[in-house]
Coordinates of C-alpha atoms and ligand atoms in Angstrom, one line a residue:
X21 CA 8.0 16.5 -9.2
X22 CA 10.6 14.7 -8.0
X23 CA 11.2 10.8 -7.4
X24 CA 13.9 9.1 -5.8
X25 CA 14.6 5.4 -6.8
X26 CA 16.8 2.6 -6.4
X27 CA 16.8 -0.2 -9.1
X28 CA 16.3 -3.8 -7.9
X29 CA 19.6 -6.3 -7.6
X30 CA 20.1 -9.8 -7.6
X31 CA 18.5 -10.1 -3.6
X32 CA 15.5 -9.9 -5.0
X33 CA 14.9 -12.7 -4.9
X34 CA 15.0 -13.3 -1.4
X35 CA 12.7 -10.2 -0.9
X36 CA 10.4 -10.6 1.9
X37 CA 6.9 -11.9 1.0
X38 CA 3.8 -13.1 2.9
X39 CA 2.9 -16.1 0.9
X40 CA 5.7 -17.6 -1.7
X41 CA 4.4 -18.1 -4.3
X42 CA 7.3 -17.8 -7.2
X43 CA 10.5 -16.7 -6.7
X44 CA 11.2 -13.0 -8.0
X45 CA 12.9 -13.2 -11.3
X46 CA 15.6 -10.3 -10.8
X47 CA 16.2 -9.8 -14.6
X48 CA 12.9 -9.2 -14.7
X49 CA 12.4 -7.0 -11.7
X50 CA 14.9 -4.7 -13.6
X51 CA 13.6 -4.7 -17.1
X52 CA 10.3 -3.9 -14.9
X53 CA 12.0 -1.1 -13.0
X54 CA 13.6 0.6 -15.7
X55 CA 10.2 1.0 -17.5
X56 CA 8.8 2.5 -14.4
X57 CA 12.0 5.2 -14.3
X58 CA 11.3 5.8 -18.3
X59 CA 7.5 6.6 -17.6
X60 CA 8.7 9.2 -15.1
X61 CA 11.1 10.6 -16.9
X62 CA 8.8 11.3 -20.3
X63 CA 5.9 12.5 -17.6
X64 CA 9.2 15.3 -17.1
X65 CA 9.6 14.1 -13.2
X66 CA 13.1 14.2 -12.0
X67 CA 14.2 10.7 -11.3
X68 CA 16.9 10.5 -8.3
X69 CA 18.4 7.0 -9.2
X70 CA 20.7 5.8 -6.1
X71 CA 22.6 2.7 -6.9
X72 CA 21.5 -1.1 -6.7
X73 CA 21.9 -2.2 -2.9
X74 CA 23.4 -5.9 -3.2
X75 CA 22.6 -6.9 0.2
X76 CA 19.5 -5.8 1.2
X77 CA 16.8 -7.2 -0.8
X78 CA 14.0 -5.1 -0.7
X79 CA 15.7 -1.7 -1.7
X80 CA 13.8 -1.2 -4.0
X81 CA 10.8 -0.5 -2.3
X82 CA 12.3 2.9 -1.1
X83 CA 8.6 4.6 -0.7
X84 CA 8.6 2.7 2.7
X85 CA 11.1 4.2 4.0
X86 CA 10.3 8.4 4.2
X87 CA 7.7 10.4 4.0
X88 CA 8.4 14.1 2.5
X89 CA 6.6 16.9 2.4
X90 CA 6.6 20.8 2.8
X91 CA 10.9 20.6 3.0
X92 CA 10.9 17.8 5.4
X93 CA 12.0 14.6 5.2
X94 CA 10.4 11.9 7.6
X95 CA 12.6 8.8 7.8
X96 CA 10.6 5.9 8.7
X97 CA 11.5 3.2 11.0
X98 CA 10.5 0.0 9.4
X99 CA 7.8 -1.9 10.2
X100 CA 10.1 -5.0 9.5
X101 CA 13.0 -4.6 11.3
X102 CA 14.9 -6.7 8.3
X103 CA 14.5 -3.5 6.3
X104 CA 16.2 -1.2 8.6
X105 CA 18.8 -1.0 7.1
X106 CA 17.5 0.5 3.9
X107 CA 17.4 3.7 5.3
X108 CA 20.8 5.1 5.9
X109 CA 21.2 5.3 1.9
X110 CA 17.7 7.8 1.5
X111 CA 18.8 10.0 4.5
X112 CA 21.4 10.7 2.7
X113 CA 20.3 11.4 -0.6
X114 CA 17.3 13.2 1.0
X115 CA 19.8 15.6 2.5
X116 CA 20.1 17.9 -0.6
X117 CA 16.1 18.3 -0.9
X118 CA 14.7 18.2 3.2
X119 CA 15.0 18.8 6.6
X120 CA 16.1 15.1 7.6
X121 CA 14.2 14.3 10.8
X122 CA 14.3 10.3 12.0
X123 CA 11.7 8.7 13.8
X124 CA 12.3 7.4 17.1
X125 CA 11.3 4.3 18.8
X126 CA 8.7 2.4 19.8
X127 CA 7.1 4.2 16.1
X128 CA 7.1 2.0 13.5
X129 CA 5.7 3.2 9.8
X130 CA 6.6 2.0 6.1
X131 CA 5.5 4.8 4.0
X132 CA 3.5 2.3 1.6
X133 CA 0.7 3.1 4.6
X134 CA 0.5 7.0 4.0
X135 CA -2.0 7.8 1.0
X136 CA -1.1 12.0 0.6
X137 CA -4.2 13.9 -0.9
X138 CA -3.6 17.5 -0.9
X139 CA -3.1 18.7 2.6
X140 CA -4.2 15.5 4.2
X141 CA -2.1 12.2 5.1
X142 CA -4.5 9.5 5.3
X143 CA -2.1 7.0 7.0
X144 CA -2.5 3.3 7.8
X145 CA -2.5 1.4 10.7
X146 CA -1.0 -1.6 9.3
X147 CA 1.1 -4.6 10.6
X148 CA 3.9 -2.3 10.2
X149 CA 2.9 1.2 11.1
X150 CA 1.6 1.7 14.5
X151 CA 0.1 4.4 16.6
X152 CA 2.9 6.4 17.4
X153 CA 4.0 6.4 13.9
X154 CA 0.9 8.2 13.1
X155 CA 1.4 10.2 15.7
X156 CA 4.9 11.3 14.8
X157 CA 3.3 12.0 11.5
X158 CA 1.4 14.5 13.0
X159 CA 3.8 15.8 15.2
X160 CA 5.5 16.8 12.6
X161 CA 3.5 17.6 9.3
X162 CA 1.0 18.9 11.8
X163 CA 2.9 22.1 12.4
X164 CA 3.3 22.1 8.8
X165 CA -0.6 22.3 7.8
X166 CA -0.9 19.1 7.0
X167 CA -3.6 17.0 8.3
X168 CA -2.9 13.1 9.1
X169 CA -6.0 10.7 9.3
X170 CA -5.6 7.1 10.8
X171 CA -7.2 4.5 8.4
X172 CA -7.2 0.8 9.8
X173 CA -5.7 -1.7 6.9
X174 CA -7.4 -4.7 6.7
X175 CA -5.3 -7.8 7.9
X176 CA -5.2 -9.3 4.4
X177 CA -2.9 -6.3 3.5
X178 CA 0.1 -4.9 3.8
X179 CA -0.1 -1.6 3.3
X180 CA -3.1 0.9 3.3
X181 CA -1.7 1.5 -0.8
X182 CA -2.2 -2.1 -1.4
X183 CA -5.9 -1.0 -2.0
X184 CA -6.0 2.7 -2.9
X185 CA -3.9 6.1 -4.0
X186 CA -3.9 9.1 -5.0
X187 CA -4.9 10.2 -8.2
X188 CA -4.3 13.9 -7.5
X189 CA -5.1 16.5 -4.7
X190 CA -8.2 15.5 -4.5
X191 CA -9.1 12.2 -5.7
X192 CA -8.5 8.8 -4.2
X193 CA -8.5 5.3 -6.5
X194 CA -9.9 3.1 -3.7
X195 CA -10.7 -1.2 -4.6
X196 CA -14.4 -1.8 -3.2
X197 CA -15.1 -3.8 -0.1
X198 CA -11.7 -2.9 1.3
X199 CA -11.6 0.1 3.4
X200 CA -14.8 2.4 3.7
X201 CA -14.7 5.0 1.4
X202 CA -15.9 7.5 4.0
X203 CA -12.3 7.5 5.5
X204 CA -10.7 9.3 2.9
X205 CA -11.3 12.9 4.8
X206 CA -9.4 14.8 2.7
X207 CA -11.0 13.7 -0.8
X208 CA -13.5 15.0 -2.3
X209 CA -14.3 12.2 -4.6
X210 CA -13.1 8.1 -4.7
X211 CA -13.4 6.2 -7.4
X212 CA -13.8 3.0 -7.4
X213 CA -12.6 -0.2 -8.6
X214 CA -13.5 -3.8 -8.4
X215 CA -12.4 -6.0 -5.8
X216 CA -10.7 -8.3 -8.1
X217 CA -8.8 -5.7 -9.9
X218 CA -7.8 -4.2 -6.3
X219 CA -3.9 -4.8 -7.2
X220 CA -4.5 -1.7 -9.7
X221 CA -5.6 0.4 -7.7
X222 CA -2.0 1.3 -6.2
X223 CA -1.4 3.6 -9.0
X224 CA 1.2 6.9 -9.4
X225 CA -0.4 9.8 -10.8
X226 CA 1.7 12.2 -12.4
X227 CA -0.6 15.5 -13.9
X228 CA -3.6 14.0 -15.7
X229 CA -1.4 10.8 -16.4
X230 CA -1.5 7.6 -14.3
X231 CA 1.0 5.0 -14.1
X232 CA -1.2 1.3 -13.8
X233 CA -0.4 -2.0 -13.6
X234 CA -1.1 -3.9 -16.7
X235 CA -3.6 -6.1 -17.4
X236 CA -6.6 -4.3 -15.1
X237 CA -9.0 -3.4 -18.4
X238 CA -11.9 -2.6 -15.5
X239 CA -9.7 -0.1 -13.5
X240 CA -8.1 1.3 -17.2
X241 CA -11.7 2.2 -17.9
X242 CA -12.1 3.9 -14.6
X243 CA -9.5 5.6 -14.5
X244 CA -10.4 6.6 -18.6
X245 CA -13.8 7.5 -17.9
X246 CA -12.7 10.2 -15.3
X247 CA -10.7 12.1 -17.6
X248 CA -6.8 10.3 -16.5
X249 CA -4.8 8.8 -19.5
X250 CA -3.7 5.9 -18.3
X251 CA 0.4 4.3 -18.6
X252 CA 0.1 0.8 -17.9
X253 CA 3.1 -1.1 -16.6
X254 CA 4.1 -4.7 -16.6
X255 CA 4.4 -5.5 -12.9
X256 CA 5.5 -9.3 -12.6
X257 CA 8.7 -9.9 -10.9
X258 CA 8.2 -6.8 -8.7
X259 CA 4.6 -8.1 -7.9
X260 CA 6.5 -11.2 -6.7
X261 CA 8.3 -9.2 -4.2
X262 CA 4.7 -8.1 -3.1
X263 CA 5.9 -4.7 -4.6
X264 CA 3.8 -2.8 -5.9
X265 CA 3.7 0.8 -8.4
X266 CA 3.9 3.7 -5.2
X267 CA 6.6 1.9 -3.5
X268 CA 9.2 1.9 -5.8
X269 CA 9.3 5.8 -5.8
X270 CA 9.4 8.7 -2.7
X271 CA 7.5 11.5 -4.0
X272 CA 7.7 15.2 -3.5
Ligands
CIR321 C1 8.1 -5.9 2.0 O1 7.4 -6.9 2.4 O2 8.4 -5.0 2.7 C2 8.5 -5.9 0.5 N1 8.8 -7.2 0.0 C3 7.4 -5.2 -0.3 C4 7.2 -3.8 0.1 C5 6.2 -3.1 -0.8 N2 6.1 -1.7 -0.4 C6 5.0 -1.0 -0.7 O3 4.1 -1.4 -1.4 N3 5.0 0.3 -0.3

């Protein structure tokens, strides 16, 4: 597996959030990122580190901004037009590993909204991915065998991974009383965990290993009881940004 990243700078802390609460600590946010890259690297994923982006504040959050599978590389047009500028830096890195293909306007899509299990993209319509996102999606992973599968998000949440992921090709973590469990097509089993712990269940899974958010015993146990060793990481100052585990990695 591979995972492209880019560590957190000082803009963090004016990341874009929905509710201030604190202000993220950027210190923090990269004692919290490099702990992240470490728990790759020992799970033997290759770790693509660009550098730090000092001007564009969430940068980190490179999931958002492509979606690659099968040898191609979907750039996404952000939901948040603030973050369009994010993307010029992953096209190019994305180069040496995909077919580079941009989407166009009116789409919109921040990959933090497509959930990939197996052969299906179960993809979010969100505040910032719309129907022609999904529909590029499927333009072009279509072709490719992949299936995509609109999920409405909730209007509490950001992202459709905000309350679910992938814990391998066939088995979706999914927070209860969020989204029906009935719209994951393309699992054949969702586990589930409680409401209150529904940060947790954004979660990486790497082989039989899971990367967690600390401090979720109930969705530890979960994810224990079904076989997956669970690596829990502290996610404060990055949870600040309203960052969370998936987004700070594309996949592939
Ligand atoms: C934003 O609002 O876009 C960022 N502050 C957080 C993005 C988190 N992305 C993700 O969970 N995929």
């Amino acid at each position: 597996m591979h995972a492209l990243v880019r560590p957190p700078s000082d803009a963090i802390a004016r990341a874009i959030v929905r509710e201030p609460v604190r202000t993220p600590d950027p210190t923090q946010a990269r004692v919290e990122h490099r702990a992240y890259t470490d728990a790759l690297r020992k799970l033997g994923v290759h770790v693509v580190a660009l550098p730090e982006a000092p001007d564009l504040p969430d940068a980190c959050f490179v999931e958002d901004q492509a979606v690659v599978r099968g040898e191609v590389a979907v750039i996404a047009r952000s939901g948040h037009p603030a973050r369009r500028a994010e993307a010029a830096a992953i096209a190019d890195a994305l180069v040496a590993y995909a077919r580079v293909v941009h989407m166009p306007a009116p789409a919109t899509l921040d990959g933090g909204d497509v959930l990939v299990c197996g052969r299906t993209l179960h993809v979010g319509l969100s505040k910032r991915t719309n129907a022609h996102g999904v529909a590029f999606l499927a333009e072009v992973f279509g072709p490719l065998g992949f299936t995509v599968a609109p999920i409405p998000v909730p209007g509490s949440e950001l992202h459709l991974q905000g309350v679910c992921s992938a814990l391998d090709d066939e088995t979706v973590l999914l927070a209860e009383g969020t989204v029906p469990a009935d719209r994951f097509t393309g699992a054949q089993r969702v586990l589930i965990t409680p409401r209150r712990e529904a940060y947790a269940a954004n979660t990486v899974a790497v082989g039989g290993a899971v990367l967690v958010a600390e401090g979720y015993p109930e969705t530890a146990r979960v994810l224990e009881d079904a076989g997956f060793a669970v690596v829990p990481l502290r996610m404060d100052a990055l949870a600040a940004a309203d960052g969370s585990l998936t987004c700070l990695s594309i996949r592939w």
